[in-house]
Short mmCIF file of C-alpha atoms in Angstrom, two decimals:
data_model
loop_
_atom_site.label_atom_id
_atom_site.label_comp_id
_atom_site.label_asym_id
_atom_site.label_seq_id
_atom_site.Cartn_x
_atom_site.Cartn_y
_atom_site.Cartn_z
CA MET M 1 12.04 28.38 -10.41
CA ILE M 2 10.17 25.50 -8.68
CA ALA M 3 12.13 26.55 -4.93
CA PHE M 4 11.15 30.30 -5.79
CA LEU M 5 7.55 28.99 -6.33
CA LYS M 6 7.28 26.96 -3.15
CA THR M 7 8.65 29.65 -1.41
CA VAL M 8 6.05 31.97 -2.43
CA LEU M 9 3.33 29.59 -1.97
CA THR M 10 4.48 28.56 1.53
CA GLY M 11 4.24 32.49 2.74
CA ILE M 12 0.70 32.97 0.90
CA THR M 13 -0.17 29.67 2.91
CA LEU M 14 1.07 31.22 6.16
CA VAL M 15 -0.52 34.33 5.49
CA ALA M 16 -3.95 32.81 4.70
CA VAL M 17 -3.99 30.60 7.70
CA SER M 18 -2.96 33.56 10.02
CA ALA M 19 -5.82 35.56 8.41
CA CYS M 20 -8.44 32.75 9.05
CA SER M 21 -7.15 31.49 12.35
CA PRO M 22 -9.10 33.08 15.40
CA PRO M 23 -7.08 34.28 18.58
CA PRO M 24 -6.55 31.38 20.85
CA GLY M 25 -9.62 31.09 23.36
CA ASP M 26 -11.73 33.50 21.70
CA ALA M 27 -15.21 32.87 22.32
CA GLN M 28 -16.54 35.28 19.96
CA GLU M 29 -15.32 33.27 16.98
CA ARG M 30 -17.91 31.48 14.96
CA TYR M 31 -17.27 28.32 13.31
CA SER M 32 -19.55 25.90 11.15
CA VAL M 33 -18.35 22.91 13.46
CA LEU M 34 -16.98 22.83 16.69
CA ILE M 35 -15.39 19.80 17.87
CA ILE M 36 -14.82 19.88 21.78
CA ASN M 37 -13.29 17.48 24.48
CA GLY M 38 -12.03 14.80 22.17
CA THR M 39 -8.56 12.99 22.32
CA VAL M 40 -6.67 14.16 19.51
CA TYR M 41 -4.21 12.72 17.38
CA ASP M 42 -3.18 15.29 15.03
CA GLY M 43 -1.54 12.54 12.41
CA SER M 44 2.16 13.29 13.41
CA LEU M 45 3.79 11.10 15.66
CA GLU M 46 3.20 13.27 18.90
CA PRO M 47 1.32 11.79 21.68
CA ALA M 48 -2.53 12.84 21.95
CA HIS M 49 -3.45 15.80 23.46
CA ASN M 50 -7.06 17.34 24.48
CA THR M 51 -7.91 20.12 22.52
CA ASN M 52 -10.87 21.78 20.52
CA ILE M 53 -11.01 22.20 16.67
CA GLY M 54 -12.79 24.74 14.85
CA ILE M 55 -13.90 24.39 11.25
CA SER M 56 -15.19 27.09 9.07
CA GLY M 57 -16.39 25.70 5.60
CA ASP M 58 -13.89 22.93 4.29
CA ARG M 59 -10.97 23.77 6.30
CA ILE M 60 -9.76 23.83 10.19
CA VAL M 61 -9.10 27.25 11.19
CA SER M 62 -8.35 26.45 14.89
CA MET M 63 -6.62 23.78 16.91
CA ASP M 64 -7.30 25.69 20.13
CA ALA M 65 -10.68 26.84 19.82
CA SER M 66 -12.74 27.85 22.77
CA PRO M 67 -15.28 25.53 24.10
CA ASP M 68 -17.56 28.35 24.61
CA ALA M 69 -17.36 29.69 20.87
CA THR M 70 -20.42 29.88 19.05
CA ALA M 71 -20.73 27.14 15.97
CA ASP M 72 -23.62 25.83 13.78
CA LEU M 73 -22.55 22.60 15.09
CA VAL M 74 -20.98 21.45 18.13
CA ILE M 75 -19.72 17.94 18.53
CA ASP M 76 -18.75 16.84 22.32
CA ALA M 77 -16.31 14.02 21.22
CA ALA M 78 -15.75 13.36 24.99
CA GLY M 79 -14.62 9.79 25.56
CA ARG M 80 -13.72 9.45 22.03
CA THR M 81 -10.71 9.77 19.65
CA VAL M 82 -10.22 12.47 16.89
CA VAL M 83 -8.14 11.69 14.08
CA PRO M 84 -7.26 12.96 10.49
CA GLY M 85 -9.55 11.14 7.91
CA PHE M 86 -7.26 8.28 6.72
CA ILE M 87 -5.86 8.07 3.32
CA ASP M 88 -5.91 4.86 1.40
CA PRO M 89 -2.88 4.60 -0.87
CA HIS M 90 -4.50 1.57 -2.93
CA THR M 91 -7.87 0.72 -3.42
CA HIS M 92 -9.82 -0.32 -6.78
CA ALA M 93 -12.79 2.19 -5.85
CA GLU M 94 -12.96 3.74 -9.38
CA ASN M 95 -15.86 1.69 -10.45
CA ASP M 96 -18.07 2.37 -7.22
CA LEU M 97 -17.42 6.17 -7.17
CA LEU M 98 -18.77 5.94 -11.18
CA ASP M 99 -21.78 4.02 -10.08
CA ASP M 100 -24.87 6.12 -8.90
CA ALA M 101 -25.73 3.37 -6.38
CA SER M 102 -21.76 2.98 -4.51
CA LYS M 103 -20.77 6.66 -5.24
CA ALA M 104 -20.99 7.48 -1.17
CA ASN M 105 -18.08 4.83 -0.86
CA ILE M 106 -19.74 3.85 2.55
CA ASN M 107 -17.63 0.90 2.88
CA TYR M 108 -14.37 3.39 3.23
CA LEU M 109 -16.47 6.12 5.15
CA THR M 110 -17.39 3.69 7.85
CA GLN M 111 -13.53 2.68 8.43
CA GLY M 112 -12.64 6.30 8.65
CA VAL M 113 -11.19 6.46 5.09
CA THR M 114 -11.61 10.22 3.70
CA THR M 115 -9.46 10.10 0.73
CA VAL M 116 -9.11 6.99 -1.66
CA TYR M 117 -6.47 6.38 -4.39
CA VAL M 118 -7.75 4.52 -7.63
CA GLY M 119 -5.89 3.42 -10.82
CA ASN M 120 -3.49 1.36 -8.94
CA ASP M 121 -1.96 -1.82 -10.30
CA GLY M 122 -1.49 -0.32 -13.98
CA ARG M 123 -5.08 -0.11 -14.26
CA GLY M 124 -5.49 3.65 -14.96
CA LEU M 125 -8.87 4.98 -15.75
CA PRO M 126 -9.57 4.94 -19.85
CA ASP M 127 -10.98 8.38 -20.69
CA LEU M 128 -9.79 10.09 -17.58
CA GLU M 129 -11.19 13.51 -17.96
CA ASP M 130 -14.52 11.99 -18.72
CA LYS M 131 -14.72 9.87 -15.76
CA LEU M 132 -13.52 12.64 -13.59
CA ALA M 133 -16.45 14.89 -14.78
CA ILE M 134 -18.90 12.26 -14.05
CA MET M 135 -17.54 11.80 -10.46
CA LYS M 136 -17.45 15.75 -10.09
CA ARG M 137 -21.30 16.14 -11.58
CA GLN M 138 -22.58 13.37 -9.59
CA GLY M 139 -20.91 13.74 -6.34
CA ILE M 140 -19.14 11.23 -4.22
CA GLY M 141 -18.78 10.77 -0.70
CA SER M 142 -14.96 10.54 -0.46
CA ASN M 143 -12.25 12.13 -1.62
CA VAL M 144 -10.32 10.31 -4.72
CA ALA M 145 -6.68 10.76 -6.04
CA PHE M 146 -5.45 8.91 -8.97
CA PHE M 147 -2.68 7.07 -11.01
CA THR M 148 -2.15 6.75 -14.64
CA GLY M 149 -2.04 3.23 -15.45
CA HIS M 150 0.93 1.77 -17.26
CA GLY M 151 -1.18 -1.26 -18.13
CA THR M 152 -4.18 0.95 -19.43
CA ALA M 153 -1.50 2.62 -21.89
CA ARG M 154 -0.08 -0.46 -22.83
CA GLU M 155 -3.32 -2.19 -23.75
CA GLU M 156 -4.57 1.26 -25.31
CA THR M 157 -1.48 0.86 -27.83
CA LEU M 158 -0.43 -2.66 -28.24
CA GLY M 159 -3.57 -4.49 -26.81
CA LEU M 160 -2.63 -7.62 -25.02
CA GLU M 161 0.58 -8.51 -27.08
CA ASP M 162 3.28 -10.12 -25.22
CA ARG M 163 6.20 -7.80 -27.19
CA ALA M 164 7.85 -4.89 -26.80
CA PRO M 165 6.60 -1.52 -28.15
CA THR M 166 8.22 0.02 -31.21
CA ASP M 167 9.49 3.29 -30.86
CA GLU M 168 6.31 4.91 -32.35
CA GLU M 169 4.49 2.74 -29.65
CA LEU M 170 6.62 3.76 -26.77
CA GLU M 171 5.94 7.26 -27.97
CA GLN M 172 2.34 7.03 -27.65
CA MET M 173 2.48 5.45 -24.27
CA ARG M 174 4.68 8.57 -23.25
CA GLU M 175 2.23 10.92 -24.59
CA PHE M 176 -0.66 8.89 -22.58
CA VAL M 177 1.23 9.01 -19.25
CA ALA M 178 2.08 13.01 -20.04
CA ASN M 179 -1.81 13.88 -20.58
CA ASP M 180 -3.04 11.89 -17.13
CA MET M 181 -0.35 13.87 -15.46
CA ARG M 182 -1.57 17.02 -16.87
CA ALA M 183 -5.15 16.04 -15.49
CA GLY M 184 -3.40 15.80 -12.06
CA ALA M 185 -2.48 12.18 -11.60
CA LEU M 186 -0.03 11.39 -8.56
CA GLY M 187 2.02 9.45 -10.78
CA LEU M 188 2.49 6.22 -12.65
CA SER M 189 1.13 3.09 -11.71
CA THR M 190 1.82 -0.40 -12.89
CA GLY M 191 0.84 -4.07 -12.57
CA LEU M 192 3.89 -6.00 -13.56
CA PHE M 193 2.47 -9.33 -12.28
CA TYR M 194 -0.71 -8.93 -14.37
CA ARG M 195 -1.20 -8.83 -18.62
CA PRO M 196 -0.51 -6.69 -20.30
CA GLY M 197 2.06 -5.06 -17.54
CA SER M 198 3.65 -8.46 -17.43
CA TYR M 199 4.95 -8.22 -21.12
CA ALA M 200 6.84 -5.17 -20.40
CA GLU M 201 10.54 -5.00 -20.02
CA THR M 202 11.99 -3.07 -17.42
CA ASP M 203 13.35 -0.41 -19.77
CA GLU M 204 9.83 0.16 -20.80
CA VAL M 205 8.53 0.96 -17.16
CA ILE M 206 11.74 3.43 -16.47
CA GLU M 207 10.88 5.71 -19.69
CA LEU M 208 7.42 5.78 -18.76
CA ALA M 209 8.39 6.82 -15.18
CA LYS M 210 10.74 9.48 -16.37
CA ILE M 211 7.31 11.21 -17.86
CA ALA M 212 5.75 11.03 -14.62
CA ALA M 213 8.83 12.46 -12.71
CA GLU M 214 8.78 15.44 -15.06
CA PHE M 215 5.49 16.66 -13.41
CA GLY M 216 6.83 15.59 -10.12
CA GLY M 217 4.87 12.53 -9.81
CA VAL M 218 5.75 9.12 -7.89
CA TYR M 219 5.86 5.42 -9.02
CA ASP M 220 3.86 3.07 -7.66
CA SER M 221 3.93 -0.65 -8.47
CA HIS M 222 2.27 -3.99 -8.22
CA MET M 223 5.45 -5.74 -8.10
CA ARG M 224 6.51 -8.24 -10.89
CA ASP M 225 6.73 -11.06 -8.39
CA GLU M 226 5.56 -11.31 -4.67
CA SER M 227 6.60 -14.78 -4.71
CA SER M 228 8.59 -17.14 -7.13
CA TYR M 229 6.66 -16.76 -10.12
CA ASN M 230 9.15 -15.36 -12.57
CA ILE M 231 12.07 -13.13 -11.21
CA GLY M 232 11.39 -13.74 -7.55
CA LEU M 233 10.27 -11.35 -4.66
CA LEU M 234 13.73 -9.99 -3.85
CA GLY M 235 14.63 -9.94 -7.55
CA ALA M 236 11.24 -7.61 -7.96
CA VAL M 237 11.98 -5.47 -4.90
CA LYS M 238 15.33 -4.87 -6.78
CA GLU M 239 13.56 -4.18 -10.12
CA VAL M 240 11.31 -1.28 -8.29
CA ILE M 241 14.56 0.19 -6.56
CA GLU M 242 16.32 0.26 -9.85
CA ILE M 243 13.14 2.17 -11.59
CA GLY M 244 13.42 4.64 -8.90
CA GLU M 245 16.75 5.49 -9.36
CA LYS M 246 17.33 5.31 -13.32
CA ALA M 247 13.88 7.25 -13.62
CA ASP M 248 14.80 9.57 -10.45
CA ILE M 249 11.37 9.25 -8.85
CA PRO M 250 10.18 8.48 -5.44
CA VAL M 251 8.80 4.82 -5.73
CA HIS M 252 6.38 2.85 -3.91
CA ILE M 253 5.49 -0.82 -3.54
CA ALA M 254 2.15 -1.77 -3.36
CA HIS M 255 0.34 -4.36 -0.87
CA LEU M 256 4.16 -5.44 0.25
CA LYS M 257 3.90 -9.15 0.83
CA ALA M 258 5.95 -12.31 1.07
CA LEU M 259 3.25 -14.44 -0.98
CA GLY M 260 3.69 -18.33 -0.52
CA ARG M 261 5.81 -21.08 1.08
CA ASP M 262 8.71 -20.53 -1.20
CA VAL M 263 9.17 -17.00 0.16
CA TRP M 264 8.05 -16.98 3.64
CA GLY M 265 10.83 -15.56 5.71
CA GLN M 266 12.07 -13.26 3.10
CA SER M 267 10.83 -10.09 4.73
CA GLY M 268 13.77 -9.56 6.76
CA ASP M 269 15.70 -9.49 3.21
CA ILE M 270 13.03 -7.19 1.79
CA ILE M 271 13.60 -4.72 4.71
CA ALA M 272 17.32 -4.90 4.08
CA LEU M 273 16.94 -4.09 0.39
CA ILE M 274 14.79 -1.32 1.17
CA ASP M 275 16.57 0.33 3.88
CA ALA M 276 19.94 0.02 2.00
CA ALA M 277 18.09 1.82 -0.91
CA ARG M 278 16.76 4.62 1.18
CA GLU M 279 20.25 5.08 2.82
CA ARG M 280 21.49 5.80 -0.98
CA GLY M 281 18.71 8.29 -1.14
CA VAL M 282 15.96 6.75 -2.91
CA GLU M 283 12.79 8.03 -1.66
CA ILE M 284 10.52 4.57 -0.89
CA THR M 285 7.67 3.76 0.69
CA ALA M 286 5.19 0.57 0.68
CA ASP M 287 1.48 -0.31 1.92
CA GLN M 288 0.21 -3.35 3.35
CA TYR M 289 -3.21 -4.60 4.34
CA PRO M 290 -3.41 -6.72 7.60
CA TRP M 291 -5.10 -10.05 6.33
CA ARG M 292 -3.10 -13.40 5.62
CA ALA M 293 -5.14 -13.63 2.52
CA SER M 294 -4.59 -11.64 -0.76
CA GLY M 295 -6.85 -11.38 -3.33
CA THR M 296 -6.90 -11.85 -6.92
CA SER M 297 -8.48 -13.50 -10.18
CA LEU M 298 -8.37 -17.26 -10.50
CA SER M 299 -6.91 -16.93 -13.80
CA SER M 300 -4.16 -14.66 -12.44
CA SER M 301 -3.59 -16.91 -9.53
CA LEU M 302 -2.84 -20.14 -11.93
CA ILE M 303 -2.48 -19.32 -15.60
CA PRO M 304 0.58 -18.61 -16.99
CA ARG M 305 0.89 -15.33 -18.61
CA TRP M 306 2.22 -16.47 -21.90
CA VAL M 307 -1.08 -18.32 -22.02
CA MET M 308 -3.13 -15.28 -21.44
CA ALA M 309 -1.63 -13.29 -24.30
CA ASP M 310 -3.71 -11.38 -26.95
CA SER M 311 -7.02 -12.50 -26.03
CA GLU M 312 -9.61 -14.55 -23.97
CA GLN M 313 -10.18 -16.69 -27.13
CA ALA M 314 -6.58 -17.19 -27.49
CA MET M 315 -6.47 -18.28 -24.09
CA PHE M 316 -8.70 -20.70 -24.01
CA GLU M 317 -7.20 -22.01 -27.43
CA ARG M 318 -4.18 -22.66 -25.67
CA LEU M 319 -5.85 -24.23 -22.83
CA ALA M 320 -7.52 -26.55 -25.30
CA ASN M 321 -4.18 -27.40 -27.53
CA PRO M 322 -2.87 -30.88 -26.70
CA ASP M 323 0.69 -30.04 -27.85
CA LEU M 324 0.72 -27.19 -25.15
CA GLU M 325 -1.25 -29.67 -22.57
CA ASP M 326 1.66 -30.94 -20.57
CA ARG M 327 3.83 -27.58 -20.22
CA ILE M 328 0.49 -25.85 -19.13
CA ARG M 329 -0.39 -28.43 -16.56
CA GLU M 330 3.35 -28.17 -15.28
CA GLU M 331 3.36 -24.52 -14.85
CA MET M 332 -0.22 -24.50 -13.27
CA GLU M 333 0.83 -26.99 -10.59
CA ALA M 334 3.84 -25.23 -9.73
CA ASN M 335 1.40 -22.24 -9.37
CA LEU M 336 -0.99 -23.96 -7.42
CA TRP M 337 1.52 -25.29 -4.96
CA ARG M 338 2.94 -21.50 -4.65
CA ARG M 339 -0.44 -20.77 -3.62
CA GLY M 340 -0.60 -23.07 -0.92
CA GLY M 341 -2.68 -25.84 -2.66
CA ASP M 342 -6.46 -26.40 -3.52
CA GLU M 343 -8.09 -25.81 -0.36
CA SER M 344 -5.96 -22.11 0.09
CA LEU M 345 -7.95 -20.82 -3.02
CA LEU M 346 -11.39 -19.45 -1.72
CA ILE M 347 -13.96 -18.31 -4.44
CA THR M 348 -15.10 -14.79 -3.36
CA GLY M 349 -16.46 -13.67 -6.51
CA GLU M 350 -20.01 -13.31 -8.43
CA SER M 351 -20.10 -17.09 -9.30
CA ALA M 352 -21.96 -20.28 -8.55
CA TRP M 353 -19.04 -21.59 -6.69
CA ARG M 354 -18.67 -18.77 -4.29
CA GLY M 355 -17.51 -19.61 -0.91
CA MET M 356 -15.89 -23.09 -1.82
CA THR M 357 -12.66 -23.80 -2.16
CA LEU M 358 -10.84 -25.06 -5.25
CA GLY M 359 -10.45 -28.32 -3.65
CA GLU M 360 -14.21 -28.36 -2.78
CA ILE M 361 -15.09 -27.59 -6.22
CA ALA M 362 -12.92 -30.58 -7.95
CA GLU M 363 -14.55 -32.87 -5.55
CA ARG M 364 -18.05 -31.69 -6.78
CA MET M 365 -16.97 -31.64 -10.39
CA ASN M 366 -14.87 -35.07 -10.23
CA LEU M 367 -11.66 -33.63 -11.64
CA ASP M 368 -8.50 -32.75 -10.38
CA PRO M 369 -7.90 -29.16 -8.78
CA ILE M 370 -6.52 -28.01 -12.39
CA ASP M 371 -9.04 -28.99 -14.77
CA ALA M 372 -11.41 -27.87 -12.26
CA ALA M 373 -9.53 -24.53 -12.20
CA VAL M 374 -9.88 -24.21 -16.09
CA GLU M 375 -13.82 -25.05 -16.15
CA VAL M 376 -14.19 -22.45 -13.56
CA VAL M 377 -12.23 -19.77 -15.48
CA ARG M 378 -14.44 -20.94 -18.55
CA GLY M 379 -17.57 -20.01 -16.71
CA GLY M 380 -16.33 -16.41 -15.44
CA ASP M 381 -12.98 -16.13 -13.75
CA PRO M 382 -14.27 -15.06 -10.22
CA THR M 383 -12.00 -13.22 -7.67
CA ILE M 384 -10.37 -15.56 -5.12
CA ALA M 385 -9.16 -15.21 -1.48
CA SER M 386 -5.45 -16.88 -1.66
CA PHE M 387 -4.38 -17.46 2.16
CA ASN M 388 -0.72 -17.88 1.68
CA MET M 389 0.87 -15.38 3.83
CA ASN M 390 3.07 -15.92 7.01
CA PRO M 391 1.87 -13.99 10.15
CA ASP M 392 5.66 -13.44 11.20
CA ASP M 393 6.21 -11.66 7.90
CA ILE M 394 3.33 -9.42 8.36
CA ASP M 395 4.35 -8.35 11.30
CA ALA M 396 7.87 -7.62 10.27
CA LEU M 397 7.02 -5.44 7.38
CA ALA M 398 4.29 -3.52 9.68
CA ILE M 399 6.37 -2.42 12.18
CA GLN M 400 8.86 -0.55 9.47
CA PRO M 401 8.92 3.19 9.33
CA TRP M 402 8.09 3.50 5.47
CA VAL M 403 4.85 0.99 5.73
CA MET M 404 1.49 2.65 5.28
CA THR M 405 -1.90 1.21 6.07
CA GLY M 406 -3.77 0.14 2.50
CA SER M 407 -6.66 -1.74 1.49
CA ASP M 408 -6.18 -3.12 -2.12
CA GLY M 409 -10.18 -3.30 -1.64
CA SER M 410 -11.80 -5.38 -4.34
CA GLY M 411 -15.17 -7.47 -4.90
CA GLY M 412 -15.32 -10.41 -2.26
CA HIS M 413 -12.42 -9.71 0.14
CA PRO M 414 -13.30 -8.51 3.24
CA ARG M 415 -10.39 -5.87 2.95
CA LYS M 416 -12.44 -3.66 1.09
CA TYR M 417 -14.84 -2.96 4.21
CA ALA M 418 -12.63 -3.47 7.08
CA SER M 419 -8.93 -2.95 6.74
CA TYR M 420 -8.45 -0.14 8.94
CA PRO M 421 -10.52 -1.55 11.94
CA LYS M 422 -8.46 -4.88 11.49
CA ALA M 423 -5.20 -3.01 11.42
CA TYR M 424 -6.13 -1.24 14.46
CA GLN M 425 -7.34 -4.31 16.14
CA ASP M 426 -4.49 -6.63 15.36
CA MET M 427 -1.30 -4.42 15.17
CA VAL M 428 -1.98 -2.19 18.23
CA VAL M 429 -4.78 -3.67 20.32
CA THR M 430 -3.64 -7.33 20.26
CA LYS M 431 -0.05 -7.45 19.17
CA SER M 432 1.02 -4.07 20.66
CA LEU M 433 3.23 -3.76 17.30
CA PHE M 434 3.08 -0.06 17.46
CA SER M 435 1.41 2.93 19.55
CA MET M 436 -1.94 4.61 18.59
CA GLN M 437 -0.01 7.63 17.20
CA HIS M 438 2.11 5.49 14.96
CA PHE M 439 -1.03 3.91 13.76
CA VAL M 440 -2.69 7.19 12.86
CA HIS M 441 0.55 8.50 11.02
CA ARG M 442 0.78 5.43 8.98
CA SER M 443 -2.71 5.87 8.01
CA THR M 444 -2.69 9.89 7.38
CA GLY M 445 0.65 12.02 7.66
CA LEU M 446 2.78 9.49 6.00
CA VAL M 447 0.83 8.76 3.04
CA ALA M 448 0.25 12.32 2.85
CA ASP M 449 3.80 13.33 3.00
CA PHE M 450 5.10 10.94 0.49
CA PHE M 451 2.14 11.63 -1.87
CA TYR M 452 2.62 15.36 -1.24
CA LEU M 453 -1.19 15.79 -0.37
CA CYS M 454 -0.16 18.93 1.43
CA ASP M 455 -3.44 20.15 2.55
CA ARG M 456 -4.55 16.78 3.84
CA GLY M 457 -3.50 14.13 6.44
CA TYR M 458 -2.89 16.24 9.44
CA LEU M 459 -5.05 18.17 11.86
CA ARG M 460 -3.68 21.57 11.32
CA PRO M 461 -4.99 25.21 10.68
CA GLY M 462 -5.15 25.89 7.21
CA LEU M 463 -5.72 22.33 6.11
CA LYS M 464 -8.86 20.41 4.58
CA ALA M 465 -11.14 19.24 7.55
CA ASP M 466 -11.14 15.77 6.95
CA ILE M 467 -11.55 14.38 10.23
CA ALA M 468 -12.66 11.15 11.81
CA ILE M 469 -14.18 10.60 15.50
CA ILE M 470 -13.87 7.24 16.50
CA ASP M 471 -15.06 5.17 19.30
CA LEU M 472 -11.83 3.19 19.87
CA ASP M 473 -13.76 0.69 21.87
CA ASN M 474 -16.00 -0.39 19.05
CA PHE M 475 -13.89 0.33 16.16
CA ARG M 476 -13.77 -3.40 14.76
CA PRO M 477 -13.73 -5.13 11.69
CA VAL M 478 -17.30 -6.88 10.98
CA ALA M 479 -17.03 -8.26 7.34
CA ASP M 480 -15.06 -11.59 7.03
CA PHE M 481 -14.78 -14.05 4.16
CA GLU M 482 -18.16 -15.42 4.97
CA HIS M 483 -19.85 -12.17 5.26
CA PRO M 484 -17.14 -9.73 3.12
CA THR M 485 -19.71 -6.65 2.79
CA GLU M 486 -20.68 -6.14 6.24
CA LEU M 487 -19.65 -2.42 7.64
CA SER M 488 -17.43 -1.90 10.21
CA THR M 489 -18.14 -0.17 13.56
CA GLY M 490 -16.64 2.66 15.53
CA ILE M 491 -16.52 5.65 13.43
CA SER M 492 -19.09 7.71 15.35
CA ASP M 493 -18.62 10.95 13.13
CA LEU M 494 -16.83 11.74 9.96
CA LEU M 495 -16.26 15.12 8.18
CA VAL M 496 -15.30 15.04 4.40
CA ASN M 497 -13.95 18.66 3.73
CA GLY M 498 -15.97 20.08 6.76
CA LYS M 499 -19.10 18.32 5.98
CA LEU M 500 -20.75 15.38 8.03
CA ALA M 501 -20.57 12.41 6.08
CA ILE M 502 -21.53 10.37 9.07
CA ARG M 503 -22.96 11.39 12.23
CA ASP M 504 -23.98 9.48 15.29
CA SER M 505 -22.70 6.32 13.36
CA GLN M 506 -25.05 6.62 10.63
CA TYR M 507 -24.41 7.78 7.03
CA THR M 508 -26.05 11.28 6.50
CA GLY M 509 -26.35 11.34 2.66
CA VAL M 510 -23.94 13.65 2.15
CA LEU M 511 -21.55 13.72 -1.07
CA SER M 512 -18.69 16.19 -0.07
CA GLY M 513 -15.94 14.13 -1.85
CA THR M 514 -13.65 16.00 -4.14
CA VAL M 515 -11.13 14.78 -7.03
CA VAL M 516 -7.60 15.57 -5.41
CA ASN M 517 -4.82 16.41 -7.92
CA ARG M 518 -1.31 16.25 -7.76
CA GLN M 519 0.45 18.70 -5.28
CA ARG M 520 3.90 18.23 -5.08
CA LEU M 521 5.07 21.20 -7.17
CA GLU M 522 2.75 23.46 -5.31
CA CYS M 523 3.91 21.99 -1.82
CA PRO M 524 6.12 23.79 0.50
CA ASP M 525 9.37 21.72 0.91
CA GLN M 526 8.44 18.59 3.12
CA ALA M 527 12.11 17.30 3.43
CA ALA M 528 12.79 18.35 6.86
CA THR M 529 8.78 17.13 8.25
CA ASN M 530 9.59 13.96 6.59
CA SER M 531 12.90 13.39 7.97
CA ALA M 532 11.82 14.30 11.24
CA ALA M 533 9.01 11.96 11.11
CA GLN M 534 10.99 9.06 9.97
CA ALA M 535 13.62 9.76 12.64
CA SER M 536 10.80 9.41 15.19
CA LEU M 537 9.72 5.87 13.76
CA ILE M 538 13.25 4.56 13.74
CA ALA M 539 13.72 5.48 17.36
CA TYR M 540 10.35 4.07 18.14
CA LYS M 541 11.07 0.67 16.27
CA GLN M 542 14.28 0.28 18.02
CA SER M 543 12.56 0.91 21.32
#
């Protein structure tokens, strides 16, 4: 039945596209927006070409428009690059989109991002439909797609208890996931490194992933371990693959990395595991941000999960318990070593200690780093940047044909404001790790293909007009760890659903974003498209 529906819908799409596309070169056609003279990368792995793009309403209707056609607005993109709007598969933008002061999502628009995913790391939106209704009512600057969160389902059912669910509780969690999937979620996300996700056994996750699979969803995971905290980095990759195989669901690894000196150099082993799984038929991808520093909370980086169980009050009681002191200190010292030591942890979140390293704070407090960390957490548990990745691992993972660009954007870290221009500058301009079309594809078409956003991610007739026009000479990150909220430069014009959100490098005030629901069961079969794209990327990698 699904195959039949795909065939019918494909036919409808083709008819609709042919009906609304003007004859090539028809100067009498009228467009709402006409983009002329730009260097166009269409989201595939094809080289750039010069063409003119005609837009009517919220869709592209011609990729071969006459430059003399009539249009309400003509954008002359001469000397600039035209690409599909970037799709960020991992952000934490949900609260920004719900806040009237930040709903425009300007920090993403100025990177060329037109669609963000939220609900990552297992942190789905409680009261999902109410939150989506708020976004629709007040308007948002970018599009948003969402995951159902394992951590949210677990906390709503078990609180923060460190135990397995009963059969009845597991059924409640299944229904939570099913309800969000019915509302249009892309799939199930987990944060198995964080509480309460860290308290779940693999079988629990498999059972919930099966529910997402029934709706045509995917499994997205912040893995249980990106370092040597518990099952190890390679063990965590194997767990993700096991979940994909046993739940029969496509899997996506969030912000793939080798975090900390214990696992530096393991990128080759990660690649071998994933390539072997793909050869067995597992659909698996990953995303990556282009920074040496990760970002999390101070407590999550250092305090053992068993100490954090149940509640914040229970955590502080354990931290103050003299019978547990030696065990806690030993584990926290090991975690600090994994993170690179006290000078590698920079406070980035709202705190009196913002801009200082843990080592500097310890010296100021006249305490050792572990005691200083506990005191800082007592005062509000700020976010940190943790400088603990090896550039060789970053580069080795970046060139894989199954790796997408992502930001993991969170407060205090410049990745929220600058990941896409930094990836371009580092990987295309400075290191020549891959071509411009590869960069565009890993930021657009690859994301759309895997998550089945079949009307975005490419510049093609019939697709939504999410389009970035970039001045590549000025496409640069401005934000850094001292100034993490500086907007990036280089996006001269940006259309979200056919409306200009940025014009002449300035935000227009337009809120034309929309909620994007899961489309997999409605998409034409993209197996051939995905296969061809992967083959092209592999050939490029080998060259």
